[in-house]
Amino acid sequence: MENFKKRLYDNELQEIEQEMELAGYSNNFIFYVSNHFKSFFENAYVENTTALRQLKYYSAIGTLTYNDYKSKSDLLEQYEDINIFFKNNSEYKKYGYLFFENVEKLEVLIIEKLFNDYALKYDYTEKELEELNK
């Protein structure tokens, strides 16, 4: 059995937050996204898997919250940052209609893209970390 990472470490989280801030995202949005990232890593450890596999599970079922209203209110609170996301990732503009048709899927798409951009590089096992530090 591999020793999976228990959480995002503080320095990793700080680096993610700095990179997102440089991309133009607000502190509230960074906090919102970081909370999802942290839960992926924590859940991955509990499930003995990786954060990416956790994210793929949510992507396959098409929701992070299992609650359409919660997803919609979360994204409405982050409206300006969603526009920044679309500006930074113009290929995702075509999914804007999902806010009205399937907001949970839109939320997953946004979090998935941001995870791949900012947090994926930290998704490793403790054994891999030991190898990196040798």
XYZ file of C-alpha atoms in Angstrom:
134
model
C 0.000 0.000 0.000
C 1.336 3.429 -0.924
C 1.571 6.131 1.683
C -0.681 8.810 0.207
C -0.281 12.441 1.042
C -2.525 13.601 3.904
C -3.001 17.211 2.837
C -1.654 20.137 0.896
C 1.298 21.513 2.831
C 1.303 25.163 3.869
C 4.105 26.141 1.487
C 2.298 24.434 -1.408
C -0.960 26.153 -0.563
C 0.819 29.488 -0.293
C 2.413 29.006 -3.710
C -0.963 28.109 -5.259
C -2.530 31.202 -3.705
C 0.288 33.442 -4.970
C 0.029 32.057 -8.498
C -3.741 32.540 -8.522
C -3.369 36.083 -7.204
C -0.933 36.857 -10.031
C -3.551 35.522 -12.470
C -5.962 38.178 -11.173
C -8.230 36.186 -8.876
C -9.662 37.726 -5.688
C -8.859 36.493 -2.191
C -12.425 35.204 -1.761
C -12.199 33.142 -4.938
C -8.761 31.827 -4.010
C -10.143 30.778 -0.618
C -13.127 29.076 -2.298
C -10.904 27.169 -4.747
C -8.274 26.317 -2.122
C -10.925 24.761 0.091
C -11.863 22.404 -2.734
C -8.205 21.556 -3.333
C -7.647 20.858 0.363
C -10.689 18.595 0.524
C -9.476 16.619 -2.524
C -6.175 15.908 -0.784
C -7.779 15.093 2.571
C -10.400 12.825 0.990
C -7.762 11.168 -1.172
C -5.775 10.203 1.893
C -8.859 8.745 3.578
C -9.762 6.829 0.409
C -6.126 5.725 -0.142
C -5.877 7.366 -3.542
C -4.684 10.620 -5.117
C -6.318 14.035 -5.223
C -6.525 13.778 -9.013
C -8.521 10.554 -8.737
C -10.850 12.298 -6.284
C -11.330 15.118 -8.772
C -11.962 12.662 -11.608
C -14.661 11.040 -9.485
C -16.409 14.405 -8.991
C -15.994 15.132 -12.684
C -17.553 11.785 -13.618
C -20.602 12.392 -11.437
C -20.752 16.050 -12.491
C -20.901 17.726 -9.080
C -18.773 18.802 -6.143
C -21.556 19.666 -3.728
C -24.486 17.415 -4.706
C -26.526 20.601 -4.390
C -27.516 22.720 -7.395
C -28.491 25.685 -5.217
C -25.167 25.642 -3.322
C -23.163 25.498 -6.550
C -25.159 28.362 -8.035
C -24.800 30.552 -4.938
C -21.066 29.752 -4.693
C -20.520 30.759 -8.311
C -22.722 33.858 -8.030
C -20.585 35.030 -5.106
C -17.549 34.620 -7.363
C -19.078 36.222 -10.470
C -16.186 38.615 -11.176
C -13.657 35.827 -10.767
C -15.616 33.561 -13.090
C -15.243 36.303 -15.699
C -11.499 36.392 -14.982
C -11.441 32.601 -15.348
C -13.113 32.866 -18.762
C -10.711 35.650 -19.753
C -7.691 33.571 -18.690
C -9.096 30.386 -20.255
C -10.960 31.535 -23.341
C -11.523 27.954 -24.505
C -13.916 27.560 -21.543
C -16.190 30.473 -22.530
C -18.292 28.058 -24.556
C -19.341 26.420 -21.264
C -20.801 29.612 -19.790
C -24.326 28.462 -20.700
C -23.943 25.680 -18.113
C -24.562 28.240 -15.389
C -28.210 28.155 -16.472
C -28.471 24.504 -17.526
C -26.148 22.552 -15.216
C -24.332 24.822 -12.781
C -22.819 21.893 -10.888
C -21.068 20.710 -14.046
C -19.751 24.234 -14.676
C -18.384 24.362 -11.140
C -16.603 21.031 -11.664
C -15.134 22.215 -14.984
C -13.766 25.376 -13.385
C -12.305 23.607 -10.351
C -10.866 20.842 -12.544
C -9.082 23.331 -14.804
C -7.735 25.307 -11.837
C -6.605 22.090 -10.121
C -4.704 21.042 -13.237
C -3.153 24.508 -13.509
C -2.216 25.067 -9.881
C -2.426 21.980 -7.642
C -1.718 18.915 -9.777
C 2.045 19.278 -9.348
C 1.592 18.671 -5.600
C -0.379 15.447 -6.024
C 2.219 12.835 -5.115
C 2.650 10.099 -2.564
C 4.830 10.486 0.515
C 7.137 7.852 -0.984
C 7.555 9.977 -4.124
C 8.325 12.980 -1.909
C 11.057 11.032 -0.129
C 12.568 10.197 -3.526
C 12.433 13.859 -4.568
C 14.180 14.932 -1.372
C 17.090 12.473 -1.746
